[in-house]
Amino acid sequence: MRMCIYPSYMSTEVPEPAFESEGLLPAIAQDADSGDVLMLAYVNREALEQTRETGRAHYYSRSREELWQKGQSSGNVQHVEDIRIDCDGDTLLYLVEQEGGACHTGYESCFYRSLDGDVVANRIFDPDDVYE
Amino acid sequence: MRMCIYPSYMSTEVPEPAFESEGLLPAIAQDADSGDVLMLAYVNREALEQTRETGRAHYYSRSREELWQKGQSSGNVQHVEDIRIDCDGDTLLYLVEQEGGACHTGYESCFYRSLDGDVVANRIFDPDDVYE
């Protein structure tokens, strides 16, 4: 008989996030109500733990090499309603309630442009009012 | 006066996908109708070009180190209705019409489980019927 031991927060059906093999994992933030995909950022284990403990989305900045909480300076916090994990455990999906907009440019979503150059959304805040 | 020259397919508002600085870029596939986030995979320049030329989602497999078309073996093709690019040009969003399901496990979305172990979707096909 083969015995498997899983951490208490997992069922046998859920893969552990693949931090060891993958390093940082991408986390997609999706608006839980509208379904809009808001942004993609990266998480390490600590960022995921902070997200679960506080209910607010945390990420790891590859450029600044530090943990950050979304909205810490802007106030545009993401309240995380659920976290999904994909079939092979190497991508996370944060379902969030977004305060203000997710994008530092003033749009609700960072995906406000098509690759052909069409702007497909309206600005909902003035970045100059939010970011110093 | 400052002169700027941009490639013909871009407007001044659209960043070029950051393949050079980032290597492969993550591409999120979202169901254009339901808004469900289906999967995340990676693209190189060739995969993006094939996607735009054919209208069918192509990705680059990091494990197999090759270009692949989603659904090439399973028939679960993604017809790409639009491609969005995020504010800093390092993530793409494919808006797709998904034939069958996106996940090789038989679910519509690869994100069919919460991190707490709840399965939040129903299987829509039997993988044994689709994958050899």
Short mmCIF file of C-alpha atoms in Angstrom, two decimals:
data_model
loop_
_atom_site.label_atom_id
_atom_site.label_comp_id
_atom_site.label_asym_id
_atom_site.label_seq_id
_atom_site.Cartn_x
_atom_site.Cartn_y
_atom_site.Cartn_z
CA MET A 1 0.00 0.00 0.00
CA ARG A 2 1.28 3.40 -0.92
CA MET A 3 0.79 6.14 1.65
CA CYS A 4 0.59 9.76 0.61
CA ILE A 5 0.61 12.67 3.01
CA TYR A 6 -0.77 15.99 1.90
CA PRO A 7 -0.75 19.32 3.71
CA SER A 8 -4.03 19.93 5.53
CA TYR A 9 -5.25 22.57 3.10
CA MET A 10 -5.13 20.27 0.10
CA SER A 11 -7.18 17.36 -1.06
CA THR A 12 -5.66 14.54 -3.04
CA GLU A 13 -7.12 16.19 -6.12
CA VAL A 14 -5.21 19.46 -5.79
CA PRO A 15 -1.61 19.81 -6.89
CA GLU A 16 0.67 21.84 -4.71
CA PRO A 17 1.66 25.09 -6.41
CA ALA A 18 4.80 24.27 -8.36
CA PHE A 19 7.07 26.84 -6.76
CA GLU A 20 9.98 24.43 -6.51
CA SER A 21 10.11 23.47 -10.15
CA GLU A 22 8.86 26.72 -11.63
CA GLY A 23 10.20 29.44 -9.36
CA LEU A 24 7.71 32.26 -9.42
CA LEU A 25 4.23 31.41 -10.67
CA PRO A 26 2.02 33.70 -12.74
CA ALA A 27 -1.19 34.76 -11.01
CA ILE A 28 -4.06 36.08 -13.11
CA ALA A 29 -6.39 38.52 -11.37
CA GLN A 30 -9.96 38.33 -12.64
CA ASP A 31 -12.86 40.51 -11.51
CA ALA A 32 -15.16 38.10 -9.69
CA ASP A 33 -18.30 39.96 -10.80
CA SER A 34 -17.65 41.12 -14.35
CA GLY A 35 -15.28 38.33 -15.35
CA ASP A 36 -12.85 40.89 -16.76
CA VAL A 37 -9.24 39.79 -16.70
CA LEU A 38 -7.55 42.62 -14.83
CA MET A 39 -3.84 41.87 -14.75
CA LEU A 40 -1.16 39.24 -14.49
CA ALA A 41 1.65 39.36 -11.97
CA TYR A 42 3.91 36.83 -10.28
CA VAL A 43 3.82 35.22 -6.87
CA ASN A 44 6.27 33.38 -4.69
CA ARG A 45 5.21 31.22 -1.76
CA GLU A 46 5.29 34.15 0.66
CA ALA A 47 3.09 36.31 -1.58
CA LEU A 48 0.56 33.51 -1.83
CA GLU A 49 0.60 32.98 1.93
CA GLN A 50 0.12 36.72 2.56
CA THR A 51 -2.76 36.73 0.10
CA ARG A 52 -4.47 33.84 1.87
CA GLU A 53 -3.87 35.26 5.34
CA THR A 54 -5.01 38.80 4.62
CA GLY A 55 -7.56 38.26 1.85
CA ARG A 56 -5.78 40.96 -0.15
CA ALA A 57 -3.84 40.18 -3.30
CA HIS A 58 -0.07 40.12 -2.84
CA TYR A 59 2.49 39.55 -5.58
CA TYR A 60 6.24 39.40 -5.99
CA SER A 61 7.84 42.09 -8.13
CA ARG A 62 10.50 40.64 -10.43
CA SER A 63 11.97 44.08 -11.14
CA ARG A 64 12.04 45.35 -7.55
CA GLU A 65 12.65 41.85 -6.17
CA GLU A 66 10.21 42.31 -3.34
CA LEU A 67 6.82 41.31 -2.08
CA TRP A 68 4.11 43.86 -2.72
CA GLN A 69 0.48 44.25 -1.89
CA LYS A 70 -1.65 45.43 -4.79
CA GLY A 71 -3.02 48.86 -3.97
CA GLN A 72 -0.67 49.52 -1.07
CA SER A 73 0.23 52.95 -2.43
CA SER A 74 -2.73 53.65 -4.72
CA GLY A 75 -5.50 52.30 -2.52
CA ASN A 76 -6.64 50.15 -5.45
CA VAL A 77 -6.71 47.02 -3.34
CA GLN A 78 -7.85 43.61 -4.58
CA HIS A 79 -10.04 41.67 -2.15
CA VAL A 80 -9.55 38.01 -2.99
CA GLU A 81 -12.75 35.97 -2.96
CA ASP A 82 -11.27 32.70 -4.18
CA ILE A 83 -8.04 31.31 -5.56
CA ARG A 84 -8.06 28.71 -8.31
CA ILE A 85 -5.13 26.58 -9.40
CA ASP A 86 -4.70 25.11 -12.85
CA CYS A 87 -4.46 21.46 -13.79
CA ASP A 88 -0.69 21.21 -13.51
CA GLY A 89 -0.28 23.58 -10.58
CA ASP A 90 1.84 26.20 -12.29
CA THR A 91 -0.63 29.07 -12.63
CA LEU A 92 -2.99 30.70 -10.14
CA LEU A 93 -6.21 32.60 -10.71
CA TYR A 94 -7.22 35.21 -8.14
CA LEU A 95 -10.93 36.02 -8.22
CA VAL A 96 -11.07 39.52 -6.82
CA GLU A 97 -13.18 42.49 -5.96
CA GLN A 98 -11.13 45.36 -7.36
CA GLU A 99 -11.20 48.74 -5.66
CA GLY A 100 -10.69 51.49 -8.24
CA GLY A 101 -8.83 50.19 -11.27
CA ALA A 102 -6.17 47.52 -11.53
CA CYS A 103 -3.98 49.34 -14.04
CA HIS A 104 -1.55 52.07 -13.09
CA THR A 105 -2.52 53.88 -16.31
CA GLY A 106 -6.03 54.54 -14.98
CA TYR A 107 -7.88 51.71 -16.69
CA GLU A 108 -9.83 49.03 -14.88
CA SER A 109 -7.82 46.32 -16.64
CA CYS A 110 -4.23 46.27 -17.84
CA PHE A 111 -5.56 44.63 -21.03
CA TYR A 112 -7.23 47.79 -22.33
CA ARG A 113 -5.69 47.59 -25.80
CA SER A 114 -5.90 45.13 -28.64
CA LEU A 115 -2.72 44.10 -30.37
CA ASP A 116 -4.01 46.03 -33.39
CA GLY A 117 -3.98 49.27 -31.44
CA ASP A 118 -7.63 49.68 -30.51
CA VAL A 119 -8.28 50.98 -27.02
CA VAL A 120 -11.23 48.88 -25.85
CA ALA A 121 -11.95 50.50 -22.49
CA ASN A 122 -12.34 53.87 -20.82
CA ARG A 123 -10.09 55.34 -18.21
CA ILE A 124 -11.81 55.22 -14.83
CA PHE A 125 -9.33 57.25 -12.81
CA ASP A 126 -6.57 59.79 -13.34
CA PRO A 127 -3.23 58.21 -12.43
CA ASP A 128 -1.92 61.60 -11.34
CA ASP A 129 -4.52 61.65 -8.59
CA VAL A 130 -3.56 58.20 -7.34
CA TYR A 131 0.15 57.75 -7.81
CA GLU A 132 2.66 60.28 -6.57
CA MET B 1 10.77 68.39 -32.17
CA ARG B 2 11.07 64.73 -31.29
CA MET B 3 10.45 62.19 -34.04
CA CYS B 4 9.32 58.70 -33.22
CA ILE B 5 9.01 55.86 -35.70
CA TYR B 6 6.77 52.92 -34.94
CA PRO B 7 6.26 49.68 -36.87
CA SER B 8 3.25 49.88 -39.16
CA TYR B 9 1.06 47.49 -37.20
CA MET B 10 1.30 49.55 -34.03
CA SER B 11 -0.15 52.79 -32.93
CA THR B 12 1.81 55.04 -30.63
CA GLU B 13 -0.34 53.66 -27.82
CA VAL B 14 0.56 50.00 -28.23
CA PRO B 15 3.79 48.52 -26.89
CA GLU B 16 5.52 45.88 -28.92
CA PRO B 17 5.29 42.49 -27.21
CA ALA B 18 8.37 42.30 -25.00
CA PHE B 19 9.84 39.10 -26.43
CA GLU B 20 13.37 40.45 -26.41
CA SER B 21 13.49 41.40 -22.76
CA GLU B 22 11.18 38.74 -21.42
CA GLY B 23 11.78 35.68 -23.61
CA LEU B 24 8.52 33.79 -23.81
CA LEU B 25 5.41 35.70 -22.83
CA PRO B 26 2.45 34.25 -20.97
CA ALA B 27 -0.80 34.23 -22.94
CA ILE B 28 -4.08 33.89 -21.09
CA ALA B 29 -6.93 32.29 -23.03
CA GLN B 30 -10.35 33.61 -22.04
CA ASP B 31 -13.69 32.43 -23.41
CA ALA B 32 -14.97 35.42 -25.37
CA ASP B 33 -18.60 34.67 -24.53
CA SER B 34 -18.64 33.41 -20.96
CA GLY B 35 -15.58 35.32 -19.75
CA ASP B 36 -14.20 32.15 -18.17
CA VAL B 37 -10.43 32.04 -17.94
CA LEU B 38 -9.58 28.79 -19.72
CA MET B 39 -5.82 28.33 -19.50
CA LEU B 40 -2.45 29.99 -19.53
CA ALA B 41 0.36 28.98 -21.83
CA TYR B 42 3.43 30.65 -23.30
CA VAL B 43 4.12 32.16 -26.69
CA ASN B 44 7.19 33.12 -28.64
CA ARG B 45 7.10 35.46 -31.63
CA GLU B 46 6.44 32.63 -34.06
CA ALA B 47 3.51 31.30 -32.03
CA LEU B 48 1.97 34.75 -31.94
CA GLU B 49 2.46 35.19 -35.67
CA GLN B 50 0.88 31.79 -36.39
CA THR B 51 -2.04 32.72 -34.15
CA ARG B 52 -2.62 35.97 -36.01
CA GLU B 53 -2.22 34.40 -39.43
CA THR B 54 -4.47 31.40 -38.86
CA GLY B 55 -6.93 32.74 -36.29
CA ARG B 56 -6.24 29.65 -34.21
CA ALA B 57 -4.39 29.82 -30.90
CA HIS B 58 -0.79 28.69 -31.05
CA TYR B 59 1.59 28.45 -28.13
CA TYR B 60 5.17 27.41 -27.43
CA SER B 61 5.68 24.40 -25.20
CA ARG B 62 8.47 24.96 -22.70
CA SER B 63 8.75 21.24 -21.91
CA ARG B 64 8.67 19.97 -25.50
CA GLU B 65 10.46 23.08 -26.80
CA GLU B 66 8.23 23.38 -29.81
CA LEU B 67 5.42 25.39 -31.31
CA TRP B 68 2.00 23.81 -30.92
CA GLN B 69 -1.49 24.59 -32.02
CA LYS B 70 -4.08 24.17 -29.31
CA GLY B 71 -6.40 21.33 -30.30
CA GLN B 72 -4.15 19.93 -32.99
CA SER B 73 -4.47 16.40 -31.62
CA SER B 74 -7.67 16.69 -29.57
CA GLY B 75 -9.70 18.83 -31.95
CA ASN B 76 -10.34 21.26 -29.10
CA VAL B 77 -9.27 24.22 -31.17
CA GLN B 78 -9.37 27.84 -29.97
CA HIS B 79 -10.65 30.33 -32.54
CA VAL B 80 -9.12 33.66 -31.62
CA GLU B 81 -11.50 36.60 -31.87
CA ASP B 82 -9.17 39.25 -30.50
CA ILE B 83 -5.77 39.57 -28.86
CA ARG B 84 -5.18 42.08 -26.07
CA ILE B 85 -1.83 43.20 -24.76
CA ASP B 86 -1.24 44.51 -21.27
CA CYS B 87 0.06 47.91 -20.28
CA ASP B 88 3.73 46.98 -20.26
CA GLY B 89 3.61 44.55 -23.17
CA ASP B 90 4.66 41.43 -21.32
CA THR B 91 1.40 39.47 -21.21
CA LEU B 92 -1.14 38.63 -23.90
CA LEU B 93 -4.83 37.84 -23.60
CA TYR B 94 -6.42 35.65 -26.27
CA LEU B 95 -10.19 36.04 -26.48
CA VAL B 96 -11.31 32.74 -27.92
CA GLU B 97 -14.17 30.59 -28.98
CA GLN B 98 -13.23 27.24 -27.48
CA GLU B 99 -14.24 24.02 -29.24
CA GLY B 100 -14.81 21.30 -26.66
CA GLY B 101 -12.89 21.99 -23.47
CA ALA B 102 -9.55 23.68 -22.98
CA CYS B 103 -8.24 21.31 -20.32
CA HIS B 104 -6.72 17.94 -21.12
CA THR B 105 -8.47 16.57 -18.01
CA GLY B 106 -11.90 17.03 -19.61
CA TYR B 107 -12.89 20.31 -18.01
CA GLU B 108 -13.75 23.44 -19.93
CA SER B 109 -11.13 25.40 -17.99
CA CYS B 110 -7.82 24.34 -16.52
CA PHE B 111 -8.81 26.36 -13.42
CA TYR B 112 -11.50 23.90 -12.30
CA ARG B 113 -10.24 23.63 -8.70
CA SER B 114 -9.88 26.07 -5.87
CA LEU B 115 -6.69 26.07 -3.88
CA ASP B 116 -8.76 24.70 -1.00
CA GLY B 117 -9.58 21.58 -2.98
CA ASP B 118 -13.10 22.32 -4.20
CA VAL B 119 -13.85 21.25 -7.75
CA VAL B 120 -15.89 24.16 -9.11
CA ALA B 121 -16.82 22.81 -12.54
CA ASN B 122 -18.11 19.71 -14.27
CA ARG B 123 -16.25 17.58 -16.74
CA ILE B 124 -17.56 18.19 -20.21
CA PHE B 125 -15.69 15.47 -22.06
CA ASP B 126 -13.93 12.21 -21.35
CA PRO B 127 -10.21 12.65 -21.98
CA ASP B 128 -9.95 8.97 -23.01
CA ASP B 129 -12.22 9.73 -25.97
CA VAL B 130 -10.12 12.69 -27.09
CA TYR B 131 -6.49 11.95 -26.34
CA GLU B 132 -4.81 8.75 -27.45
#
